[in-house]
Short mmCIF file of C-alpha atoms and ligand atoms in Angstrom, two decimals:
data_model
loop_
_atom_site.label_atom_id
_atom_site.label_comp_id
_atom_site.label_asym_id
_atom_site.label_seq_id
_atom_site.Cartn_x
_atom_site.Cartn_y
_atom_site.Cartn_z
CA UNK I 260 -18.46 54.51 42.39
CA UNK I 261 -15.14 53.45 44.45
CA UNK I 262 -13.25 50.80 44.41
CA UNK I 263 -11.06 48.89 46.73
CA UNK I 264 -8.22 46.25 46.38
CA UNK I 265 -7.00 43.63 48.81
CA UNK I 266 -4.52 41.71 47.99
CA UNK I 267 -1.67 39.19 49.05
CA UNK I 268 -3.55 38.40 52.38
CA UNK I 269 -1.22 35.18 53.51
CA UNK I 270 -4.39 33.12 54.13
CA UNK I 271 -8.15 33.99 53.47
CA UNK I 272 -10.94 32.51 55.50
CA UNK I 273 -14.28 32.80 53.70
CA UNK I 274 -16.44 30.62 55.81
CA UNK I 275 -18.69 30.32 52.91
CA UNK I 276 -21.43 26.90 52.21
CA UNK I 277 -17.54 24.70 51.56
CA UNK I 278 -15.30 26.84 54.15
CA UNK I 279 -12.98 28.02 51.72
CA UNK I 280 -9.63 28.62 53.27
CA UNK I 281 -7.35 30.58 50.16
CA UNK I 282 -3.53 31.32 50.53
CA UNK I 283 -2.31 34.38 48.98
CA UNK I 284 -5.49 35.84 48.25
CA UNK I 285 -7.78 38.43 48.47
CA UNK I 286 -10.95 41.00 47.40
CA UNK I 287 -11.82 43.07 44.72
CA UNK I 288 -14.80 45.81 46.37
CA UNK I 289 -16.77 48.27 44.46
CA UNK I 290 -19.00 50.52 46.34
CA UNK I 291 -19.35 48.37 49.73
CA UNK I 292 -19.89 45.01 47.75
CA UNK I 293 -17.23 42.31 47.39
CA UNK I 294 -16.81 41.80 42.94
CA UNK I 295 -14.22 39.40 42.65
CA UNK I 296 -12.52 37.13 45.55
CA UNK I 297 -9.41 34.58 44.95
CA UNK I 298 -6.22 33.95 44.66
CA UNK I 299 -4.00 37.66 44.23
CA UNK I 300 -2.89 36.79 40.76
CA UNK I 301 -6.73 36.66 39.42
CA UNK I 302 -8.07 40.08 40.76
CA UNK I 303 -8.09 43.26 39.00
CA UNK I 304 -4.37 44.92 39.44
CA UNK I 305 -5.49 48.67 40.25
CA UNK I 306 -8.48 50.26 42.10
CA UNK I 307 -9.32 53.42 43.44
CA UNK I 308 -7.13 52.19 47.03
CA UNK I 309 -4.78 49.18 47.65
CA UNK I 310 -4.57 47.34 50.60
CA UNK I 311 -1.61 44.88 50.74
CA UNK I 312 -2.15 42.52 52.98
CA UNK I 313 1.22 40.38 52.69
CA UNK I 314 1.63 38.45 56.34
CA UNK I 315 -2.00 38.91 57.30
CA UNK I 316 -4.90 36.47 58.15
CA UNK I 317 -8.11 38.01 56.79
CA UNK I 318 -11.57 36.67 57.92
CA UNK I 319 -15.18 38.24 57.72
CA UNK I 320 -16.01 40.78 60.13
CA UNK I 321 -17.54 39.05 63.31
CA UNK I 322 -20.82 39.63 64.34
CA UNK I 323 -21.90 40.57 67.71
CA UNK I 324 -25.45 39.43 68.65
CA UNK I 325 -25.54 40.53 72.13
CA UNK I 326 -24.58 43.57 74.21
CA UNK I 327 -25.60 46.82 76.66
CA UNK I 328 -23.00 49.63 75.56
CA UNK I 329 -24.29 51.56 78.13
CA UNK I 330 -22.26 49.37 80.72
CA UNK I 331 -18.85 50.57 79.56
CA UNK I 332 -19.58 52.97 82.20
CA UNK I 333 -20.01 50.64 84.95
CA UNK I 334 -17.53 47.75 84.88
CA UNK I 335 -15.58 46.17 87.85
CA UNK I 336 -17.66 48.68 90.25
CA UNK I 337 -17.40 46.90 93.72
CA UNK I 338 -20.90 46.09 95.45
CA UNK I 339 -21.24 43.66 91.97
CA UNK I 340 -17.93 41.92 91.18
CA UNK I 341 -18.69 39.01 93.35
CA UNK I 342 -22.44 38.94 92.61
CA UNK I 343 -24.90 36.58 89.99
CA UNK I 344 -27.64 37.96 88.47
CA UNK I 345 -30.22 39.15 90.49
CA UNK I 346 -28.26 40.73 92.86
CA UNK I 347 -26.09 42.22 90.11
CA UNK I 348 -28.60 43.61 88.36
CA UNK I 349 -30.26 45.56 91.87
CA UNK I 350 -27.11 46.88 92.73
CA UNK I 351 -26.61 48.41 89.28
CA UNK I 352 -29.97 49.87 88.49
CA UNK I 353 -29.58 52.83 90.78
CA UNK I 354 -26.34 53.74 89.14
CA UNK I 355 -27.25 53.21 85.45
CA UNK I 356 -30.71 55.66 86.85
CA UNK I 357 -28.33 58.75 86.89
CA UNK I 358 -26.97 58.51 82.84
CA UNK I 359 -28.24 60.98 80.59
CA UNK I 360 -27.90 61.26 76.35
CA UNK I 361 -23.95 62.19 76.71
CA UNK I 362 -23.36 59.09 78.98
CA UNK I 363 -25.26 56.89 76.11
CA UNK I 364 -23.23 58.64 73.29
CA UNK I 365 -20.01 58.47 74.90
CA UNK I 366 -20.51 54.62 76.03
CA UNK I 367 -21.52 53.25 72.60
CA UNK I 368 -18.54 54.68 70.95
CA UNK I 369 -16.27 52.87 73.15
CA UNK I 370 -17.88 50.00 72.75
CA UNK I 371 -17.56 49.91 69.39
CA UNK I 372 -14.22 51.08 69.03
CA UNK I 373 -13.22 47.90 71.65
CA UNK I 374 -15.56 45.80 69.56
CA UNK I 375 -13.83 47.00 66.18
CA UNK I 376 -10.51 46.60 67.06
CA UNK I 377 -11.76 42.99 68.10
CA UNK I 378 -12.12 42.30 64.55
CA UNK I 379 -16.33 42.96 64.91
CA UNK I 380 -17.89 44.73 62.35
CA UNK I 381 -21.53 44.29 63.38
CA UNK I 382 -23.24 45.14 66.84
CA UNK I 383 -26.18 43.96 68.35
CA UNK I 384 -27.25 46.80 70.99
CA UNK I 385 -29.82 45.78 74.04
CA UNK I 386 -30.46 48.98 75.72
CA UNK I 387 -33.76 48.87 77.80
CA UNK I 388 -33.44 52.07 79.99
CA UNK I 389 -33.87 55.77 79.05
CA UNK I 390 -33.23 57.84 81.89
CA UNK I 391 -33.20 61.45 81.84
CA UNK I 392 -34.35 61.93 78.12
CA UNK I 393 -31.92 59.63 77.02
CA UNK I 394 -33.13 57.69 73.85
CA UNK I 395 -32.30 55.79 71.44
CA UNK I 396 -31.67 57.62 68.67
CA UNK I 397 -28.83 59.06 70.78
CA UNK I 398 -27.19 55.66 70.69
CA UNK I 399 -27.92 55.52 67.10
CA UNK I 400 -26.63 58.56 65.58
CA UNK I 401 -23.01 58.16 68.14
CA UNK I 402 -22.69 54.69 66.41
CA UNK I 403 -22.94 56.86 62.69
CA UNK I 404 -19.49 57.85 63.80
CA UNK I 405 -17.65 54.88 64.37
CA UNK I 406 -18.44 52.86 61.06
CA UNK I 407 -19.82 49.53 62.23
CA UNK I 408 -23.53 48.12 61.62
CA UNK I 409 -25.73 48.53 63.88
CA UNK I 410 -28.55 46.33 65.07
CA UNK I 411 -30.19 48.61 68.09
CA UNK I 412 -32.53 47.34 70.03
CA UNK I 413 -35.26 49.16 71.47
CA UNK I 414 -35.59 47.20 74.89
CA UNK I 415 -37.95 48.30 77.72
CA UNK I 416 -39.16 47.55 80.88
CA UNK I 417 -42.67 47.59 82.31
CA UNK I 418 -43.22 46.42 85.87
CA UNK I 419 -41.37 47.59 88.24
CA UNK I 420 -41.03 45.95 92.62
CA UNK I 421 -44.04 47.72 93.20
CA UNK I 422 -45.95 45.34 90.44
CA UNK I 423 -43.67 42.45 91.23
CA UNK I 424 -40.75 43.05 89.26
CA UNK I 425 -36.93 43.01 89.54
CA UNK I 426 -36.05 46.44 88.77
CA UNK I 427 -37.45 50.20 91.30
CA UNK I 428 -39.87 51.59 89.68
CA UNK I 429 -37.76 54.62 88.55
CA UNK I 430 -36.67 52.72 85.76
CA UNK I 431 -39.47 51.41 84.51
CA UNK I 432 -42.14 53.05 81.37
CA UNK I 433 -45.46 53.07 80.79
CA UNK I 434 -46.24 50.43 77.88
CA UNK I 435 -48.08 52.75 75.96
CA UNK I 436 -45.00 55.67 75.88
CA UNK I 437 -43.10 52.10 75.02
CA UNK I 438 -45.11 50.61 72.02
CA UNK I 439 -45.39 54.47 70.70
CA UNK I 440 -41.47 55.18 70.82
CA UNK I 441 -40.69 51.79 69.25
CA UNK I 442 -43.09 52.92 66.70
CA UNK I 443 -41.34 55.92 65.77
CA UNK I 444 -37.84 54.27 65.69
CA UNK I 445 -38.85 51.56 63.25
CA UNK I 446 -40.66 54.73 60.85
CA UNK I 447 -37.19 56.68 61.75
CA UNK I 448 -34.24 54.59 61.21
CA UNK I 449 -34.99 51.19 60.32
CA UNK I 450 -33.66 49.76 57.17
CA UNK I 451 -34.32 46.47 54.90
CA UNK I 452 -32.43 46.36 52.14
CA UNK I 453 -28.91 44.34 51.61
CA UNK I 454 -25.88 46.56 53.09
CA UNK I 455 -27.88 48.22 55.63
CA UNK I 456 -26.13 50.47 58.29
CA UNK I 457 -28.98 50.32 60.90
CA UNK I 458 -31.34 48.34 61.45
CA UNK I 459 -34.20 48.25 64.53
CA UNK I 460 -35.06 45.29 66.66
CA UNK I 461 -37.85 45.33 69.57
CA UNK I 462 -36.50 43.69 72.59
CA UNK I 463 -38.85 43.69 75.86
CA UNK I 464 -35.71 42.79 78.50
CA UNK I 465 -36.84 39.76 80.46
CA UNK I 466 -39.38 37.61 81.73
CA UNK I 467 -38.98 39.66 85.09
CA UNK I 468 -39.11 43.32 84.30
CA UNK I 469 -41.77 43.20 81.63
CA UNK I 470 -45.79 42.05 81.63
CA UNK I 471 -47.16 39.53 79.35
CA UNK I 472 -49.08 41.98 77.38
CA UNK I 473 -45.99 44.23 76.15
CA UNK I 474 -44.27 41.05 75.24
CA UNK I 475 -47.43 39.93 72.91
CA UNK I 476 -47.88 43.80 71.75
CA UNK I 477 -44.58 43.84 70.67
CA UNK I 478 -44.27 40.89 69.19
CA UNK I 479 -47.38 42.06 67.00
CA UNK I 480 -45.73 45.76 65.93
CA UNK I 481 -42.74 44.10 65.12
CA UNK I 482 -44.19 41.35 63.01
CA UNK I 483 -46.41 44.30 61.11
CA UNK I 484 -42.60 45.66 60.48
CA UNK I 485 -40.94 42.30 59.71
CA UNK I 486 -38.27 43.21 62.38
CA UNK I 487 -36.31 40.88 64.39
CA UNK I 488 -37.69 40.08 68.54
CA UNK I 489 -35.05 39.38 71.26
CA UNK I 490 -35.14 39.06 74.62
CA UNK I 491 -32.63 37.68 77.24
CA UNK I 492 -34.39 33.92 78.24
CA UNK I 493 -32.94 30.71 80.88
CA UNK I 494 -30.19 33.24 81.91
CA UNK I 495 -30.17 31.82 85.43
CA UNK I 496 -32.20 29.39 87.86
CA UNK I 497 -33.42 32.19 89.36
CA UNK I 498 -35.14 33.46 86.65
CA UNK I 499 -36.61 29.65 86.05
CA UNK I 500 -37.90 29.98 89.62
CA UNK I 501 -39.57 33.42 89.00
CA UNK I 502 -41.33 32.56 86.08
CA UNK I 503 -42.46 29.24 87.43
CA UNK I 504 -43.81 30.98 90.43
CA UNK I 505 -45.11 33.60 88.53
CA UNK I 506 -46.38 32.53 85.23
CA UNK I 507 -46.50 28.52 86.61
CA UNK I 508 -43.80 27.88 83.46
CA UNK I 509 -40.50 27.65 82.30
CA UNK I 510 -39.53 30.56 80.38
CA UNK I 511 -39.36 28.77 77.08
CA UNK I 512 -43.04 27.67 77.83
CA UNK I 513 -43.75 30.73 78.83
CA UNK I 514 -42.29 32.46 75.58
CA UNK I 515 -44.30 29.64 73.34
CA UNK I 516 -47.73 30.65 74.83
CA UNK I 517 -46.84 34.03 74.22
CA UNK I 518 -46.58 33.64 70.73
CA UNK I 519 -42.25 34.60 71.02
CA UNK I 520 -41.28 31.86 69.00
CA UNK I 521 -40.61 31.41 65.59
CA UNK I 522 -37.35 32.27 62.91
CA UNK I 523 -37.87 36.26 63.79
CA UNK I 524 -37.01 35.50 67.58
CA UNK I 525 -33.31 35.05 68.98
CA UNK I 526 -33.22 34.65 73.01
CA UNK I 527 -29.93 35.91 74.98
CA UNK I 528 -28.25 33.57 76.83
CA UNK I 529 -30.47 29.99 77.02
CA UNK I 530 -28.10 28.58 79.74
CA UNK I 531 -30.56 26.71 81.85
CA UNK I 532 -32.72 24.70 78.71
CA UNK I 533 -33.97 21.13 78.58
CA UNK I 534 -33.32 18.75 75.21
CA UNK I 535 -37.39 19.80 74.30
CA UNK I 536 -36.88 23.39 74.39
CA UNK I 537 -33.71 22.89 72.49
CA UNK I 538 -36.01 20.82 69.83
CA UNK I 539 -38.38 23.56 70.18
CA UNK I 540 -36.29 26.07 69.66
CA UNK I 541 -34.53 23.78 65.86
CA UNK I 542 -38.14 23.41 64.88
CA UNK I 543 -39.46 26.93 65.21
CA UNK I 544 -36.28 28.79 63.98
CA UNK I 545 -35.34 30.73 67.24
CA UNK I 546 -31.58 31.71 67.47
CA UNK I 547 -29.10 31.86 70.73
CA UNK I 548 -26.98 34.94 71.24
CA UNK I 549 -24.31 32.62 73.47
CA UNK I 550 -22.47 34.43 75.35
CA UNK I 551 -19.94 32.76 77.64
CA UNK I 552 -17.42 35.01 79.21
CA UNK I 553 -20.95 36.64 81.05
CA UNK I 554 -22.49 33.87 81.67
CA UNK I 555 -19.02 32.48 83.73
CA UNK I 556 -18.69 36.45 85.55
CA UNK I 557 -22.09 35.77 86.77
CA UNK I 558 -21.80 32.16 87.63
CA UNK I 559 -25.18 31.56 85.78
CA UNK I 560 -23.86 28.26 84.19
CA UNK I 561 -22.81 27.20 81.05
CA UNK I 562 -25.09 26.98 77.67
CA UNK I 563 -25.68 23.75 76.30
CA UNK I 564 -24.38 25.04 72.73
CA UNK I 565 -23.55 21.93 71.49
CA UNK I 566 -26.90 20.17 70.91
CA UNK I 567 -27.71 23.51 69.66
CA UNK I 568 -25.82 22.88 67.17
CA UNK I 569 -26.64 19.34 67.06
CA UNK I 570 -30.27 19.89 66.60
CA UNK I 571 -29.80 23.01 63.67
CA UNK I 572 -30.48 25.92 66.34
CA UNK I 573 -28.83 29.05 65.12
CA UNK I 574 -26.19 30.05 67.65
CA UNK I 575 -24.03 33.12 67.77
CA UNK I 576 -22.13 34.73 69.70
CA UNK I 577 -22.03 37.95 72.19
CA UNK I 578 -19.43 39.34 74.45
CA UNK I 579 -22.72 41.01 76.67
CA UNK I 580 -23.10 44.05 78.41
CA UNK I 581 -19.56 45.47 79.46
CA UNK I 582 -20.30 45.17 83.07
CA UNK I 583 -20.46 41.54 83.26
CA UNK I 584 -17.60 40.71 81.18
CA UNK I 585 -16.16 43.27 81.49
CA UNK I 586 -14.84 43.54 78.22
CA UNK I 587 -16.13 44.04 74.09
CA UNK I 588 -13.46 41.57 73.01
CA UNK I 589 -15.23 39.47 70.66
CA UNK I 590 -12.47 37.58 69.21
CA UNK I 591 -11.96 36.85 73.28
CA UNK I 592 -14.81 35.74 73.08
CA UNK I 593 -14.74 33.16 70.38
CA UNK I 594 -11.17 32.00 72.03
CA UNK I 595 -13.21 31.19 75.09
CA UNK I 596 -15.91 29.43 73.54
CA UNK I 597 -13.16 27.25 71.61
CA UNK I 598 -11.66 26.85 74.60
CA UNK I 599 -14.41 25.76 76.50
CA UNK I 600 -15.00 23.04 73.83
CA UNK I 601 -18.28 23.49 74.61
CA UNK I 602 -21.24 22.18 76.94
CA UNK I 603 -23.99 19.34 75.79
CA UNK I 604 -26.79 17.76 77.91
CA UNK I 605 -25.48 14.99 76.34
CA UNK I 606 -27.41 14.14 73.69
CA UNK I 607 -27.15 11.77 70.66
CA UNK I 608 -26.99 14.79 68.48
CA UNK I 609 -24.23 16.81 69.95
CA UNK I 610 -20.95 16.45 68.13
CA UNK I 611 -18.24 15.40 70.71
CA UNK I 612 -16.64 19.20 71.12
CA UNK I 613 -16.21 21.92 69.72
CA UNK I 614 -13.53 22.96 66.94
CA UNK I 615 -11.64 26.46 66.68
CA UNK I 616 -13.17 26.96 63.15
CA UNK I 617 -16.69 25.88 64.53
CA UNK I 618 -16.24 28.62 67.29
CA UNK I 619 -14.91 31.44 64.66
CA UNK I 620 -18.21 30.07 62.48
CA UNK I 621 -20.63 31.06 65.18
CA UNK I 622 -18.98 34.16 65.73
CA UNK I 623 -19.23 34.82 61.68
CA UNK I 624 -22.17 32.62 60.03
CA UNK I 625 -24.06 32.07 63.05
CA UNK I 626 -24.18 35.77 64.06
CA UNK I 627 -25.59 36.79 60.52
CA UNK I 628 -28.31 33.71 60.64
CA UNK I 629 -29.73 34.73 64.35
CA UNK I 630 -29.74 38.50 63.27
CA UNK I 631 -31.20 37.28 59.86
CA UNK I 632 -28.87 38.30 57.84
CA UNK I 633 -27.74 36.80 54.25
CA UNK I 634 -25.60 40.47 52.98
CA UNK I 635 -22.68 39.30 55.83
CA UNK I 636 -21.26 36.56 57.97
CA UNK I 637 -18.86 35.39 55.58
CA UNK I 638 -16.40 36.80 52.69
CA UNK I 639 -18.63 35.73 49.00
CA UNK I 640 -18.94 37.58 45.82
CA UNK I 641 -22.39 40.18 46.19
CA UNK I 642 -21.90 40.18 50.19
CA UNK I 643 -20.43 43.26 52.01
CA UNK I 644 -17.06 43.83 51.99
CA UNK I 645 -17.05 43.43 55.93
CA UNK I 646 -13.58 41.99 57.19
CA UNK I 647 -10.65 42.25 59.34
CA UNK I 648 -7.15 41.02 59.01
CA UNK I 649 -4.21 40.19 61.70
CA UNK I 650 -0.66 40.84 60.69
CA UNK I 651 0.60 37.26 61.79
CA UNK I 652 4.08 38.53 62.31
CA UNK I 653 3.69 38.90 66.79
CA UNK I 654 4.86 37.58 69.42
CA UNK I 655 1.67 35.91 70.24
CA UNK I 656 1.10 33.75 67.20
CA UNK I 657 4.94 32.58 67.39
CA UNK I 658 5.26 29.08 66.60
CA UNK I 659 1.56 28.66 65.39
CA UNK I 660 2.15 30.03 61.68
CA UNK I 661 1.87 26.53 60.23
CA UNK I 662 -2.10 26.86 60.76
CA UNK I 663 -2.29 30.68 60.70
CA UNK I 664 -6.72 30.22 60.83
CA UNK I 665 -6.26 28.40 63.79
CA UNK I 666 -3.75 30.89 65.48
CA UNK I 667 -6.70 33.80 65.71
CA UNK I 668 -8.83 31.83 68.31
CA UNK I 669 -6.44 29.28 69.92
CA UNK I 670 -3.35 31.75 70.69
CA UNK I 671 -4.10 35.00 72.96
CA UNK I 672 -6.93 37.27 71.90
CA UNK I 673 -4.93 40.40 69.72
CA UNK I 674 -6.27 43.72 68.59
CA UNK I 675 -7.07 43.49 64.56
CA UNK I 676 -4.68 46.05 62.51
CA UNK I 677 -7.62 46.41 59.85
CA UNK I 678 -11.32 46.30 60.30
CA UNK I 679 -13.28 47.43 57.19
CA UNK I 680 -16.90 47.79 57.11
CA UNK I 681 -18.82 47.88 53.63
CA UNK I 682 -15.03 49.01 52.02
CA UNK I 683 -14.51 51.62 55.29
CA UNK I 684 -11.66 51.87 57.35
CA UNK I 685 -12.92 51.26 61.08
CA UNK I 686 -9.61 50.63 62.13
CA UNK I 687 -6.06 50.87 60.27
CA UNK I 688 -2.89 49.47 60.89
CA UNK I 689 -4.29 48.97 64.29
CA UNK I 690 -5.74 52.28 65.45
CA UNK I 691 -9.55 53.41 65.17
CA UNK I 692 -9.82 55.54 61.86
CA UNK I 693 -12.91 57.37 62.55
CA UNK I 694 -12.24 59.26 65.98
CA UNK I 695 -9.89 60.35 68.17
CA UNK I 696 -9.86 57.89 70.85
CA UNK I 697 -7.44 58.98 73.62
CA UNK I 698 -10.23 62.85 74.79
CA UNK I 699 -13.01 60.15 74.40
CA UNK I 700 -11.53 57.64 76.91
CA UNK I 701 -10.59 60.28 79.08
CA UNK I 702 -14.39 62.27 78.59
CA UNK I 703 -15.96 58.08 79.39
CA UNK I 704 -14.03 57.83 82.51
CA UNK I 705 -14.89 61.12 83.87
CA UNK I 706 -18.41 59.79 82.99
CA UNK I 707 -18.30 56.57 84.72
CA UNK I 708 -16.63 58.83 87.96
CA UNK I 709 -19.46 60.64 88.30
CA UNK I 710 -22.43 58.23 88.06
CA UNK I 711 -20.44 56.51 90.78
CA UNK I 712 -20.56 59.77 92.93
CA UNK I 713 -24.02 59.86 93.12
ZN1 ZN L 978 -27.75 41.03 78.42
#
């Protein structure tokens, strides 16, 4: 049994069911659970450690539903800074080819660490290639280090340019090795119950690197589980054409007859959808990991999120993989969907734009609802003490202290001084708790050096 005490936070942000906003507030935690929440007078006065939070905002820990760690390794690199899609992705899968288990270790601790000190405290991880033995567990047990929640996804891909595909056939698996590994991670490391550290989600990678069996073979093993599908979907035109020429569909049609839709599905991306795939997607209960900063770096377009919201889809956000962003920052991120306002098809449903709390509620509540989770996405007695709090004293937030909520995504994106996952320090008073940072961002860019090399 341990305990935790928060206390004298300026303002607390509970985006619970009446979005709560309390001044001078804060939690009461006993083993990883929030007990008591309120006002600082009306919590317990001692616990097993303190944490006075006097001229801090505190908010629940954001939830990241989309990204490739693995990409750390690979950001800026010059054949794909001016590139979209398709010809992003061909110049990068010779280079990503070359990482082994250390590169996939080293990569998903600095992603979290960036994505911690963003104020995240759970990560949604898309990684669909295992070169040179690499797997998945190796992902896994490096993210045991860092603190955060995990949500790995086993991704794959099955047909390489020889069969049609986007990606050489070096990187691609055989569907049986595929179905049989994604097997053994669900037996290994998956886990149900409220708090959970890791959980497993099978995610073929896209309409173009994967056939229409493995998609509906998946779908079935994961259903058999009760695990969560993803899969990135409408990215780009490009991918519209390809499955059109291919499939003679949209992707969303193409998902549907598939069987890939339904409240256990979120797609990545859904830039390029129609007002009936949007209704489609409300009335079968698939969720959107939105992800804007990539979707501008790759000039794929902009996603329609408001009649998304509009229509009841579940929408959260994702910074994506760290070569197309090139960054983890998902508090960044939320700022730039705020500050985007939005995009509708212009619907009757869409609200006119979108707010700075709306934006911070995707990036908390939405995240939990398309990763189907009801233990986090907002600070409530019986949830997970998951949270991170700003000290509003800065530079940046001068002259916005009158609406200190507002502040954290309409001022500059900042670092969080505490990020605490299930009562764990992940970061405090602004540095990483659980590892030494400086020999691993040294040991990552030696790493990224010499894939480039090759
Ligand atoms: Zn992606």
């Amino acid at each position: 049994m341990s305990t935790l005490l928060v206390r004298n936070a300026t303002l607390l942000a509970t985006f619970d069911d009446q979005g709560r906003e309390i001044p001078d507030a804060g939690l009461f935690v006993r083993d990883g659970f929030i007990e008591q929440l309120g006002s600082s007078s009306e919590l317990p006065s001692e616990a097993d450690e303190v944490l006075d939070l006097a001229g801090h905002v505190l908010l629940p820990g954001l939830i990241n539903t989309h990204h490739h760690f693995y990409q750390t390794l690979t950001r800026a690199i010059p054949a794909a800074q001016d590139a979209n899609l398709f010809d992003w992705l061909v110049t990068h899968y010779p280079i990503w080819a070359q990482m082994n288990a250390d590169d996939i270790r080293i990569s998903t601790q600095i992603a979290l660490a960036e994505l911690a000190l963003s104020g995240c405290t759970t990560a949604n991880d898309h990684l669909y290639m295992f070169p040179n033995g690499s797997r998945l567990d190796d992902e896994i047990e490096a993210a045991q280090d860092v603190g955060l929640r995990l949500q790995a996804s086993r991704g794959s891909m099955s047909v390489g340019e020889s069969q049609g595909g986007l990606p050489p056939d070096s990187v691609v698996e055989n569907e049986d090795l595929i179905l049989a590994e994604s097997q053994r991670l669900l037996d290994s490391y998956h886990q149900a119950e409220a708090g959970a550290m890791t959980q497993i989600v099978l995610a073929p990678c896209s309409p173009f690197s994967v056939s229409q069996d493995l998609m509906r073979e998946t779908a079935k093993l994961a259903r058999d589980y009760g695990v969560k599908l993803n899969t990135h979907l409408a990215e780009t035109q490009d991918e519209e054409q390809y499955t059109i020429e291919n499939f003679g569909m949209r992707p969303v049609a193409l998902m549907e007859s598939l069987g890939w839709v339904g409240d256990d599905v979120w797609f990545s991306h859904s830039v390029h959808v129609n007002e009936e795939e949007v209704g489609l997607y409300a009335q079968s209960g698939c969720g959107v990991a939105h992800c804007p900063s990539s979707n501008m770096r790759l000039a794929s377009g902009i996603a329609p999120v408001l009649d998304m919201l509009g229509a009841g889809v579940k929408v959260g956000l994702g910074v994506d993989g760290s070569a197309s962003n090139d960054g983890s920052h998902l508090l960044g991120e939320a700022r730039l969907d705020a500050g985007m306002r939005g995009a509708s098809l212009s619907s009757e449903e869409a609200p006119p734009f979108m707010s700075g709390r709306q934006a911070l509620q995707i990036a908390t509540r939405g995240g939990a609802q398309v990763l189907g989770r009801d233990d986090i996405g907002s600070l409530e007695v019986g949830k997970c003490a998951d949270f991170f709090a700003i000290d509003l004293n800065r530079l940046d937030y001068a002259g916005a202290l009158h609406d200190p909520l507002a502040a954290v995504v309409f001022c500059a994106p900042v670092r969080a001084d505490y990020t605490v996952v299930g009562g764990n320090f992940v970061v405090k008073e602004g540095q990483i708790a659980s590892m030494d940072l400086p020999p691993l961002i040294e040991e990552h860019n030696r790493a990224a050096m010499r894939l480039l090399e090759k």
